[in-house]
Coordinates of C-alpha atoms in Angstrom, one line a residue:
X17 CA 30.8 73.1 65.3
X18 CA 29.1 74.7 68.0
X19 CA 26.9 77.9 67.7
X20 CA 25.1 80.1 70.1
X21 CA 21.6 80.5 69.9
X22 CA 20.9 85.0 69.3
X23 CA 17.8 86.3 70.8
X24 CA 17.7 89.5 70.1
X25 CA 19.5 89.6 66.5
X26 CA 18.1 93.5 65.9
X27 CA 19.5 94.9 69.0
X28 CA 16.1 95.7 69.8
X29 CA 13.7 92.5 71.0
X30 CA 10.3 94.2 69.6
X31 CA 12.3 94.5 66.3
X32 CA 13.9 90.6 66.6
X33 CA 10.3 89.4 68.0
X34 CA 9.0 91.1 64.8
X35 CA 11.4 89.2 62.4
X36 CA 10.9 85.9 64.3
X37 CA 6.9 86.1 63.7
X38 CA 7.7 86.2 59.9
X39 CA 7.2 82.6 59.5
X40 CA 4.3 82.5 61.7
X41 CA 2.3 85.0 60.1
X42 CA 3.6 83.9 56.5
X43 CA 1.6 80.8 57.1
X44 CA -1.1 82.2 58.5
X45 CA -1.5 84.7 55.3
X46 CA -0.8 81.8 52.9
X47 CA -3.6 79.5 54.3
X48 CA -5.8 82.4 54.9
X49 CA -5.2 84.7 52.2
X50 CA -3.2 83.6 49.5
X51 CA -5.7 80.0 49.9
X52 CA -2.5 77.7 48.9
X53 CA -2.5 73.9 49.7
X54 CA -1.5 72.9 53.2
X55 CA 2.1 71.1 52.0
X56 CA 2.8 74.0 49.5
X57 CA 2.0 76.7 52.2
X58 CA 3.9 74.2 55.0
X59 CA 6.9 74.1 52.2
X60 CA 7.3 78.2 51.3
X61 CA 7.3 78.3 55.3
X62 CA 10.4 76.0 55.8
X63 CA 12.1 77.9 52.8
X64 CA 10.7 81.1 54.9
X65 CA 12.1 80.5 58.4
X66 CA 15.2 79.5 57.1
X67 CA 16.1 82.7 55.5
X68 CA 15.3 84.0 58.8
X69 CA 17.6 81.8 60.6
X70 CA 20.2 82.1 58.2
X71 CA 20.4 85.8 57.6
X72 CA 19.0 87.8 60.5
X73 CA 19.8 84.8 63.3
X74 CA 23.2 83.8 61.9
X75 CA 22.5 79.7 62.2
X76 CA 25.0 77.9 59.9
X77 CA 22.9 76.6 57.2
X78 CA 23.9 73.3 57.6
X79 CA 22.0 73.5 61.2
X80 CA 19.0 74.5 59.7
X81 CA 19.4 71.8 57.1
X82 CA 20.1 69.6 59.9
X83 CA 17.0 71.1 62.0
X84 CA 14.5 71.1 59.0
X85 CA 15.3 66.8 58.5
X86 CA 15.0 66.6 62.1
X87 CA 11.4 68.3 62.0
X88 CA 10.3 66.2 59.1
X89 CA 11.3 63.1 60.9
X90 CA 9.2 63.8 63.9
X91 CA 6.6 64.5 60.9
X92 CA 6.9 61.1 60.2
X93 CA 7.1 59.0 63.3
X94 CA 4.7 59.6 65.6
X95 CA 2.5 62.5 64.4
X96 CA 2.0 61.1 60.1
X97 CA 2.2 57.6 61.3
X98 CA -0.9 58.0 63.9
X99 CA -3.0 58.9 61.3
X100 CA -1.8 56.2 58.9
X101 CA -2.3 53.5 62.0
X102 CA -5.9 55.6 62.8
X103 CA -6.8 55.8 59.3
X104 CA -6.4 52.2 58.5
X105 CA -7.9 50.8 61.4
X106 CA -11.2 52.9 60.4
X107 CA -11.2 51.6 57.0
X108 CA -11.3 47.8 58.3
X109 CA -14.3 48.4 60.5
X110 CA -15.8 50.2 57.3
X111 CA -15.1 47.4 55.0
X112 CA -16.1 44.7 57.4
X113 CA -19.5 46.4 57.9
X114 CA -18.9 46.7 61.6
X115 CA -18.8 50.3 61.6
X116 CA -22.6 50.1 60.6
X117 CA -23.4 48.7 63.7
X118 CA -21.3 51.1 65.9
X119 CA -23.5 54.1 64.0
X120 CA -26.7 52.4 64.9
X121 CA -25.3 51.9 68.7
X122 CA -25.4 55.9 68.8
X123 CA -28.2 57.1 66.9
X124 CA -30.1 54.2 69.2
X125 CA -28.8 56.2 72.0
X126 CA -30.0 59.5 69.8
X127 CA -30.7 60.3 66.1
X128 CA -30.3 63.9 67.2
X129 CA -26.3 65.1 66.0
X130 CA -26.4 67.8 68.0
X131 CA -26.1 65.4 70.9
X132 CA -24.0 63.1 68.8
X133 CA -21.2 65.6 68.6
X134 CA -21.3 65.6 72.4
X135 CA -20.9 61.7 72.7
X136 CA -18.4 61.1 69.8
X137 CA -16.3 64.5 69.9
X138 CA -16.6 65.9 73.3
X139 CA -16.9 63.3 75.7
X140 CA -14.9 60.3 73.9
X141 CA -12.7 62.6 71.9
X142 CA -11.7 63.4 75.3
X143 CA -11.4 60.2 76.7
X144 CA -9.0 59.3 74.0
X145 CA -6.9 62.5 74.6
X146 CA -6.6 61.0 77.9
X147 CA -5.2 58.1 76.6
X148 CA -3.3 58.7 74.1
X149 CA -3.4 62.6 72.9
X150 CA -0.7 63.3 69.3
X151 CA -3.2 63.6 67.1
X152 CA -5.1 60.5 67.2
X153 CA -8.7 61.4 69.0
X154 CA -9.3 64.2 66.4
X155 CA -8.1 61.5 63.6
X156 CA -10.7 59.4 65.0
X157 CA -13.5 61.1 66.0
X158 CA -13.3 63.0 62.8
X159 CA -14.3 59.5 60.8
X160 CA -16.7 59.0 63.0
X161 CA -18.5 61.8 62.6
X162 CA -18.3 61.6 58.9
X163 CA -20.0 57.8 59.1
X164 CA -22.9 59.3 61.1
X165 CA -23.1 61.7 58.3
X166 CA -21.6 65.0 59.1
X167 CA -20.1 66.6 56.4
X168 CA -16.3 66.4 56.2
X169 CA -14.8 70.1 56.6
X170 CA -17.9 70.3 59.8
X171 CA -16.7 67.1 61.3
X172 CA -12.8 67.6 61.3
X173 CA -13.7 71.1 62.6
X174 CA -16.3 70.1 65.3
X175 CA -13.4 67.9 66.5
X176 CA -10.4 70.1 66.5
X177 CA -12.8 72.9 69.1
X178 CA -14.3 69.9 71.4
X179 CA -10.2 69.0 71.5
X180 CA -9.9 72.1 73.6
X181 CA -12.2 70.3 76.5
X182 CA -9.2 68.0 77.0
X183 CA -6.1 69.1 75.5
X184 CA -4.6 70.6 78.2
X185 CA -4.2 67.5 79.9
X186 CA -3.7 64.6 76.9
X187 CA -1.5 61.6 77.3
X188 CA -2.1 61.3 81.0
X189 CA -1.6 64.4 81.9
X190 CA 2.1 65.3 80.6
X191 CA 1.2 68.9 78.9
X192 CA 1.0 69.6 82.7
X193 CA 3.1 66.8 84.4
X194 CA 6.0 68.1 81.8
X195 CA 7.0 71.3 82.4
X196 CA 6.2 71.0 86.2
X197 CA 9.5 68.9 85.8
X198 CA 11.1 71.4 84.4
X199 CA 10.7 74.2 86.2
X200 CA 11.0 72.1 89.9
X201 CA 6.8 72.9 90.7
X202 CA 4.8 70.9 91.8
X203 CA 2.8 68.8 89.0
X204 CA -0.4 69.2 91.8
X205 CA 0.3 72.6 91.9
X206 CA 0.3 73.4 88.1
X207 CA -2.8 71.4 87.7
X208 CA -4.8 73.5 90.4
X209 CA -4.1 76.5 89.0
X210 CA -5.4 75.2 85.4
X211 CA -8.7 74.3 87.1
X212 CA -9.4 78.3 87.8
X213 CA -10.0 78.3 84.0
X214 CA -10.1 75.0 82.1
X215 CA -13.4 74.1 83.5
X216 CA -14.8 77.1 83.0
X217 CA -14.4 76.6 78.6
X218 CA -15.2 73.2 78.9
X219 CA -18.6 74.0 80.0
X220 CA -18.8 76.6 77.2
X221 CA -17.4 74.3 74.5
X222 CA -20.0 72.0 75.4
X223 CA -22.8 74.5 74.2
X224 CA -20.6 75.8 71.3
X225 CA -20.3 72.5 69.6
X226 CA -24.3 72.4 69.7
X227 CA -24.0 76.0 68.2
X228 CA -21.7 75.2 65.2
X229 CA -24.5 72.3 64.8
X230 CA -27.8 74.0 64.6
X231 CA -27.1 77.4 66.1
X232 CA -29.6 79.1 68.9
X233 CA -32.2 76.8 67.9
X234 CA -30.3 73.7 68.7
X235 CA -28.9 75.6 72.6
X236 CA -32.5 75.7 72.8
X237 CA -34.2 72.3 72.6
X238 CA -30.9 70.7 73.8
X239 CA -29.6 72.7 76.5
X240 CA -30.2 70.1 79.7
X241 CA -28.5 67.4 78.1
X242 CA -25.5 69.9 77.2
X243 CA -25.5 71.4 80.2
X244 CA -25.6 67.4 82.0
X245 CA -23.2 66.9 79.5
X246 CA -20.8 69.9 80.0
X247 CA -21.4 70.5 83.6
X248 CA -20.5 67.0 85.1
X249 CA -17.2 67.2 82.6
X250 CA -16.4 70.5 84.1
X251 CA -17.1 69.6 87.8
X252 CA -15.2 66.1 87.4
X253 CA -12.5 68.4 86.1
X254 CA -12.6 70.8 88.8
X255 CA -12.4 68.1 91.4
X256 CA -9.6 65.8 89.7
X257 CA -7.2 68.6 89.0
X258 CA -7.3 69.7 93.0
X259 CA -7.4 66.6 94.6
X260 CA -5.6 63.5 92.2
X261 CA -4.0 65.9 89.4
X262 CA -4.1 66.3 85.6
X263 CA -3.2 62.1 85.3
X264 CA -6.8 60.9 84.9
X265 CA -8.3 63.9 84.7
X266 CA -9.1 63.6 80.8
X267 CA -10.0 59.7 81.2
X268 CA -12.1 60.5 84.7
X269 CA -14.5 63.6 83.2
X270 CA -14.5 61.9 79.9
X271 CA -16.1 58.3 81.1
X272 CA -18.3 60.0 83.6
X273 CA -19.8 62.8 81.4
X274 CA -20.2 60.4 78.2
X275 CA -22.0 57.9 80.9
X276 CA -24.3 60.5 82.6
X277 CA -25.4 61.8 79.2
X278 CA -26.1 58.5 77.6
X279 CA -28.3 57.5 81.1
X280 CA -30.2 60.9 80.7
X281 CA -31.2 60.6 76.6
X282 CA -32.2 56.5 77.3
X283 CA -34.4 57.8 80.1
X284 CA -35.8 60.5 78.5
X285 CA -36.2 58.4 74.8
X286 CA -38.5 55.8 77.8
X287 CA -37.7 52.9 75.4
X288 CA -34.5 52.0 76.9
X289 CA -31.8 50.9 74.7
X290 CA -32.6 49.7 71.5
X291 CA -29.7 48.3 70.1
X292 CA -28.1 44.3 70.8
X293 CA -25.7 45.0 73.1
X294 CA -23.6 41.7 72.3
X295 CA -23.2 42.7 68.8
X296 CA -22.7 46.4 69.4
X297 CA -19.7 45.6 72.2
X298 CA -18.3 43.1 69.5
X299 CA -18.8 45.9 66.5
X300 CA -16.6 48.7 69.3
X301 CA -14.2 45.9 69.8
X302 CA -11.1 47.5 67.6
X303 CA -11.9 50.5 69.3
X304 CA -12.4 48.9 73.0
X305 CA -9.0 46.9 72.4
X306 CA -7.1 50.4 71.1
X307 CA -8.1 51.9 73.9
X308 CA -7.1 49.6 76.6
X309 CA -3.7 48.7 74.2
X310 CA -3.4 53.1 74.2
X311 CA -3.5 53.0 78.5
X312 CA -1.4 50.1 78.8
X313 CA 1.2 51.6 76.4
X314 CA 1.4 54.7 78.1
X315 CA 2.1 53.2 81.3
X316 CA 4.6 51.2 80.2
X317 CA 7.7 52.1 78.1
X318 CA 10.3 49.7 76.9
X319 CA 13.4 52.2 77.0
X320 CA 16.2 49.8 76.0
X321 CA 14.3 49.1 72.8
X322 CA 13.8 52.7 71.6
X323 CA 16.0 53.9 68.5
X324 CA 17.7 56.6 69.0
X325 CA 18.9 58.7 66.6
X326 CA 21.3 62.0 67.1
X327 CA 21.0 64.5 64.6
X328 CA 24.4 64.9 63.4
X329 CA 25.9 68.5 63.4
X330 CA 22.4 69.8 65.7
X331 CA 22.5 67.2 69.0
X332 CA 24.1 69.8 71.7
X333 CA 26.0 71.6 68.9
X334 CA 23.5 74.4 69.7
X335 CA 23.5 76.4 72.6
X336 CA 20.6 77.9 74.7
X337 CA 21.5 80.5 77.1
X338 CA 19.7 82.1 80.4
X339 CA 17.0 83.0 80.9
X340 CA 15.0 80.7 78.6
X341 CA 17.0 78.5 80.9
X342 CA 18.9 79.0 84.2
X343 CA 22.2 78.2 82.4
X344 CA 24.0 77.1 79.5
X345 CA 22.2 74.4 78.1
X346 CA 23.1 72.6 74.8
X347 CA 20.0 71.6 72.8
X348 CA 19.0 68.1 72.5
X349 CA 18.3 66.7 68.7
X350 CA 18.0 63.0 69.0
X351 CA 14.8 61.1 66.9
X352 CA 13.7 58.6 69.1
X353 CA 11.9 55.6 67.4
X354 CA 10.2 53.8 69.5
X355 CA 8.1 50.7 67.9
X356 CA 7.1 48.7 71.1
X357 CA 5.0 51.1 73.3
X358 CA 3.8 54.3 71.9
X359 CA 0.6 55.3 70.4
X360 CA 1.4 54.0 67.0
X361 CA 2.6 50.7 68.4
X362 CA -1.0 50.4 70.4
X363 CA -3.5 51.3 66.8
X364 CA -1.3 49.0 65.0
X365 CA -1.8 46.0 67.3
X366 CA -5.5 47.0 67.7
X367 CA -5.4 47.0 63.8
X368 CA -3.8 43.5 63.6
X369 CA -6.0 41.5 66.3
X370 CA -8.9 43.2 64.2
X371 CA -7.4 41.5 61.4
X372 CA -7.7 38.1 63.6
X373 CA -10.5 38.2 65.3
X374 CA -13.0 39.7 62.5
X375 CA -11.3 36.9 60.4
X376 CA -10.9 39.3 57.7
X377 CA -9.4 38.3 54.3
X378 CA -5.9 38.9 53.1
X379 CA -7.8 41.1 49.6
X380 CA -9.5 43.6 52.2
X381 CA -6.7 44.5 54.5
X382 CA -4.3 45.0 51.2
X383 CA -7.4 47.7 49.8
X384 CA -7.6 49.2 53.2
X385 CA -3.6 50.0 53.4
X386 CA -3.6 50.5 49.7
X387 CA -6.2 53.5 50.0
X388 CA -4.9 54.7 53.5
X389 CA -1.7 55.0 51.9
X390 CA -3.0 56.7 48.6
X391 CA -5.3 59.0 50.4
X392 CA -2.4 60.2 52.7
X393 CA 0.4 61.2 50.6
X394 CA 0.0 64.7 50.3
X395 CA -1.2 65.0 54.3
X396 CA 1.8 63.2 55.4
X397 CA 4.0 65.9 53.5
X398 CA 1.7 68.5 55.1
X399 CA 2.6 67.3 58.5
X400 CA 5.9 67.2 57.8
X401 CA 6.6 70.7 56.0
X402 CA 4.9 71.8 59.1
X403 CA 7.1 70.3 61.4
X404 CA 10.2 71.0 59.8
X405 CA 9.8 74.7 59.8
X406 CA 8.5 74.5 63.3
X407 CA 12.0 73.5 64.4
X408 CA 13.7 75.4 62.5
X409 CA 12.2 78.2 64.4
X410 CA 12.8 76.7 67.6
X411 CA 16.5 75.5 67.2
X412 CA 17.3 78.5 65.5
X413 CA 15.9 80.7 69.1
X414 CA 13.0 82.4 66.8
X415 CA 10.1 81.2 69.3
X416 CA 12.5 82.7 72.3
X417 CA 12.8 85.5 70.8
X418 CA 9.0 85.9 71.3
X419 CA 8.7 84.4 74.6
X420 CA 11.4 87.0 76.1
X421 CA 9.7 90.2 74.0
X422 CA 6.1 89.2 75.7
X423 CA 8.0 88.6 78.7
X424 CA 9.2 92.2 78.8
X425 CA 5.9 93.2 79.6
X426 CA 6.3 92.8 83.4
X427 CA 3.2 93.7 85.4
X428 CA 1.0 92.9 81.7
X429 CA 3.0 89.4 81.4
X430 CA -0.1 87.3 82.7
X431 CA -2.3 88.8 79.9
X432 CA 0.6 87.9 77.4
X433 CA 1.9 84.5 79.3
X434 CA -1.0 82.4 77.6
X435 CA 0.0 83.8 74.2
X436 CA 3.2 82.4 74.8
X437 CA 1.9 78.8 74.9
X438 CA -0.1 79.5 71.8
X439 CA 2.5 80.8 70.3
X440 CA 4.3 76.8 71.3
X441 CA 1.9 75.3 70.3
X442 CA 1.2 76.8 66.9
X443 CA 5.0 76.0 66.5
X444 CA 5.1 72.3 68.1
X445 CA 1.6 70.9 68.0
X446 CA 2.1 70.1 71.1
X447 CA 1.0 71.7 74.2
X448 CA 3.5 69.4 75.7
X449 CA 6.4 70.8 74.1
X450 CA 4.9 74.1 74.3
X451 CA 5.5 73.5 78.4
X452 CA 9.0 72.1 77.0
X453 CA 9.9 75.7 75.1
X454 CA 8.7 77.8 77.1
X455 CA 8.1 77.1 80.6
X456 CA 11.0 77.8 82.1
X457 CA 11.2 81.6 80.9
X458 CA 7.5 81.7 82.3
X459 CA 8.6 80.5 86.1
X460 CA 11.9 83.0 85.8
X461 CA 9.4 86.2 85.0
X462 CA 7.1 85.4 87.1
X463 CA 9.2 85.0 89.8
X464 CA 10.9 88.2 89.4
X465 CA 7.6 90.3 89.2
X466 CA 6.8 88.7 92.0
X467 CA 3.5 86.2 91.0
X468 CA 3.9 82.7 92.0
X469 CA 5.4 80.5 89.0
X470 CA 3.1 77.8 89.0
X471 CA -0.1 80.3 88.0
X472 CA 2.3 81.3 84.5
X473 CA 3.3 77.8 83.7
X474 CA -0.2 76.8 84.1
X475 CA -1.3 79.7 81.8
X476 CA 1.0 78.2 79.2
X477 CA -0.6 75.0 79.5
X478 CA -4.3 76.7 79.2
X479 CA -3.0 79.0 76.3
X480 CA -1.0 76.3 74.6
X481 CA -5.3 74.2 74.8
X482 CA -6.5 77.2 73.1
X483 CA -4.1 76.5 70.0
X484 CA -4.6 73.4 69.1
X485 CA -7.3 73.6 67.1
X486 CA -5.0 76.2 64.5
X487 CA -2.3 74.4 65.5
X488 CA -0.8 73.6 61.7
X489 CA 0.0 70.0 62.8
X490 CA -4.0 69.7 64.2
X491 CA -5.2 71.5 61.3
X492 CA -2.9 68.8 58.7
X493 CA -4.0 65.7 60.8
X494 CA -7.6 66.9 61.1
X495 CA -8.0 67.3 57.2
X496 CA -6.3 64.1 56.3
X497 CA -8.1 62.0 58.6
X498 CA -11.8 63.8 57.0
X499 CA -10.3 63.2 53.0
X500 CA -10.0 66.9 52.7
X501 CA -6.5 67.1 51.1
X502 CA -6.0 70.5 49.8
X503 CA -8.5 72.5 51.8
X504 CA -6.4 73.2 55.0
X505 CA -6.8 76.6 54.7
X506 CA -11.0 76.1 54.6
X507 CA -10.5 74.5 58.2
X508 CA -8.3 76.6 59.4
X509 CA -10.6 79.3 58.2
X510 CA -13.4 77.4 60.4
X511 CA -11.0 77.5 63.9
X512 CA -8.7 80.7 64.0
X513 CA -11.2 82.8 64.9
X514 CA -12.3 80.6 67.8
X515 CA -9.0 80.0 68.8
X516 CA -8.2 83.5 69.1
X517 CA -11.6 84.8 71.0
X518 CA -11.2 81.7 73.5
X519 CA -7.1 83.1 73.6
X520 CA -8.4 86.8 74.3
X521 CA -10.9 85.7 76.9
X522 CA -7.9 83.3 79.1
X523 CA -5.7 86.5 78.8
X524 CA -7.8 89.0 80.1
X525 CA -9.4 86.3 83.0
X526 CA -5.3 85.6 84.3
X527 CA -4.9 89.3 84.1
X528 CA -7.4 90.1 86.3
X529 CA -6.6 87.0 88.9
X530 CA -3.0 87.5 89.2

């Protein structure tokens, strides 16, 4: 049966918009306030949004049945089953002893973790958002951290900020590359007009992450390598986006920043490097192979093997009408599986030639899956209650609603467009899909108050970065990869507030320049 997606249920779209943020802020108070579990909060939500969609929206409940399955199973395969890969792959370097060595390798660059945060979670969290993006460079960083001895809830958090350096531009540069499609801009375009801003916080997130470290003090006695650090990030930014793109930009500013850093602490240290650099490389090998496995994969995609999977009663049985699009579109629901050459595909073959070259025995690899497995379980539902209600709201035209009441705004819309992509991205996890959701009603307004369209879509990109650290998928894979099952709402406590200053700061800056 096929049903019409309702934007303004209420007859009045600040009243609709208002009843479409129920979810939202239900999850927000039941992390924040109410201090429930992650899955227990991610489960009153699904039951939550789809009272919503059934009573106020009208959606047949077997579409939001149909909706909710569909969210859990993109819980599942990739987001739950990055960490899983991640998670595992950690565990063998930890059990083999080799992860001992790649500790050394950095506190031989430094001892000092103020700097460390820079290396692990700015510079190669951001390499590996370049790469691969979905979850996995907080997932990984995060452990990291932990094995140089951060405390867990500090290290999951210190990661999901330092995300924002690269997360507009994760996966080779598809948040941007992505709704450029869509809208008919150019990708060049969209990534230039990121780079009046994105720089900009990168160089600030730089000295934050020393802040959240060791406050003032630390700013103090550490500001030339953070500003080395943060400033040839941001100016390899700035350069990349106007003359390549947002491709490399992530792997380009990554690589050079972590190198220029590491150069200037050697030098200054004046005993050169202190570790063995054949057994450090052969210690980073899991992590050198799933890097180069994570670039290969993602330029190379294997389309005739990929699952698909309709969503019976919800593939193009729901219709989205103008202007979130230019016509009648139905809405796609189809679960792709693909095992031969995404993310997961790439940690688990980095996991398995681990297994091979390390020579590791069949007992340790069973205790490593065993306790990956174990530690998951609840996580895994977490991601998945998360996701489920996330569609549900998006199917059901919840998050349009919003994106056409902030759109009513006219000449205010560029201080409201990056809420719009924070608003996706809460929902999705995904700045990508954020572009997916909402940049075509961003292009359509800003055409018709006369601003160009690529400065809006590329505000939704930048405001989309700015909630990925609150994101509830970031926040679920961020706490399971750190062990801290349970305390969500603690790290979400530790990133909203950041979130929503950087958010403030983007919004007020667009206003003013367009």
């Amino acid at each position: 049966m096929i049903w019409n997606q309702s934007y303004d249920p209420m007859n009045n779209i600040w009243l609709s918009a208002l009843m479409a943020a129920i979810p939202i802020l239900f999850f927000i108070v039941a992390l924040t306030i109410l201090k429930l579990k992650g899955h227990i909060a991610g489960i009153l939500s699904i039951v939550v949004a789809g009272v919503i969609a059934t009573f106020v929206y009208g959606m047949p409940v077997s579409k939001v049945i149909g909706t909710g399955l569909y969210g859990v199973l993109a819980g599942i395969w990739p987001v739950a089953a990055i960490v899983l890969a991640a998670i595992f792959l950690y565990k063998l370097t930890v059990k083999t002893g080799k992860f001992e060595i790649i500790k050394d390798s950095i506190t031989s660059i430094t001892p000092d973790k103020r700097i460390q945060v820079l290396l692990v979670a700015y510079c190669f969290g951001a390499f590996l958002e370049g790469a691969a993006g979905f979850g996995a460079p907080v997932a990984i960083t995060a452990v990291i951290l932990i094995g140089l001895g951060f405390k867990p809830l500090q290290a999951a958090g210190l990661c999901l900020v330092a995300n924002i350096a690269g997360g507009s531009y994760g996966a080779m540069g598809i948040p941007v590359t992505t709704p450029a499609a869509l809208t008919d801009l150019s990708p060049l375009d969209v990534a230039a007009y990121t780079s009046y801003i994105i720089p900009a916080i990168s160089l600030v997130i730089a000295f934050l992450l020393v802040f959240l470290v060791d406050g003032f003090r630390g700013i103090k006695e550490t500001w030339l390598a953070t500003l080395i650090c943060g400033g040839v990030f941001a100016g390899v930014q700035y350069i990349t986006l106007n003359l390549i793109g947002a491709v490399l930009v992530d792997i380009l500013a990554a690589s050079i920043s972590l190198i220029a850093l590491t150069i200037f602490m050697v030098v200054r240290e004046k005993g050169g490097y202190k570790s063995d650099l054949k057994k450090v490389a052969f210690a980073w090998l899991p992590f050198i192979i799933l890097t180069a496995l994570v670039i290969l994969f993602s330029q190379v995609t294997f389309n005739n093997l990929i699952i698909k999977m309709p969503i019976p009663g919800v593939h193009n049985q729901i219709i989205k009408h103008p202007p979130i699009v230019t016509e009648e579109t139905p809405y796609a629901a189809v679960f792709n599986l693909d095992l031969f050459s995404s993310t997961v595909t790439a940690i688990v073959l980095a996991a398995l030639l681990t297994i091979l070259i390390f020579r590791i025995p069949g007992k340790i690899v069973k205790e490593s899956a065993a306790d990956t497995v174990k530690e998951l379980l609840f996580p895994i539902i977490t991601i998945c209650s998360v996701l489920a209600f996330a569609y549900i709201c998006n199917y059901s035209g919840m998050s349009s609603t919003l994106g056409l009441a902030f759109a009513s705004t006219q000449g205010l819309f560029p201080l409201f467009s990056p809420i719009l992509g924070w608003i996706g991205v809460f929902l999705t996890g995904s700045v990508v899909n954020s572009g997916s959701l909402f940049a075509p009603l961003q292009s359509v307004t800003a055409t018709q108050i006369g601003i160009e369209p690529a400065t809006m879509v590329a505000a939704n990109v930048i405001g989309g970065d700015m909630a990925k650290m609150i994101s509830p998928q970031s926040v679920a894979v961020a706490a399971a990869a750190v062990g801290l099952t349970g305390r969500e709402n603690e790290l979400f406590k530790f990133t909203i507030k950041i979130s929503i200053i950087f958010l403030l700061i983007v919004g007020i800056v667009n206003l003013i320049i367009y």
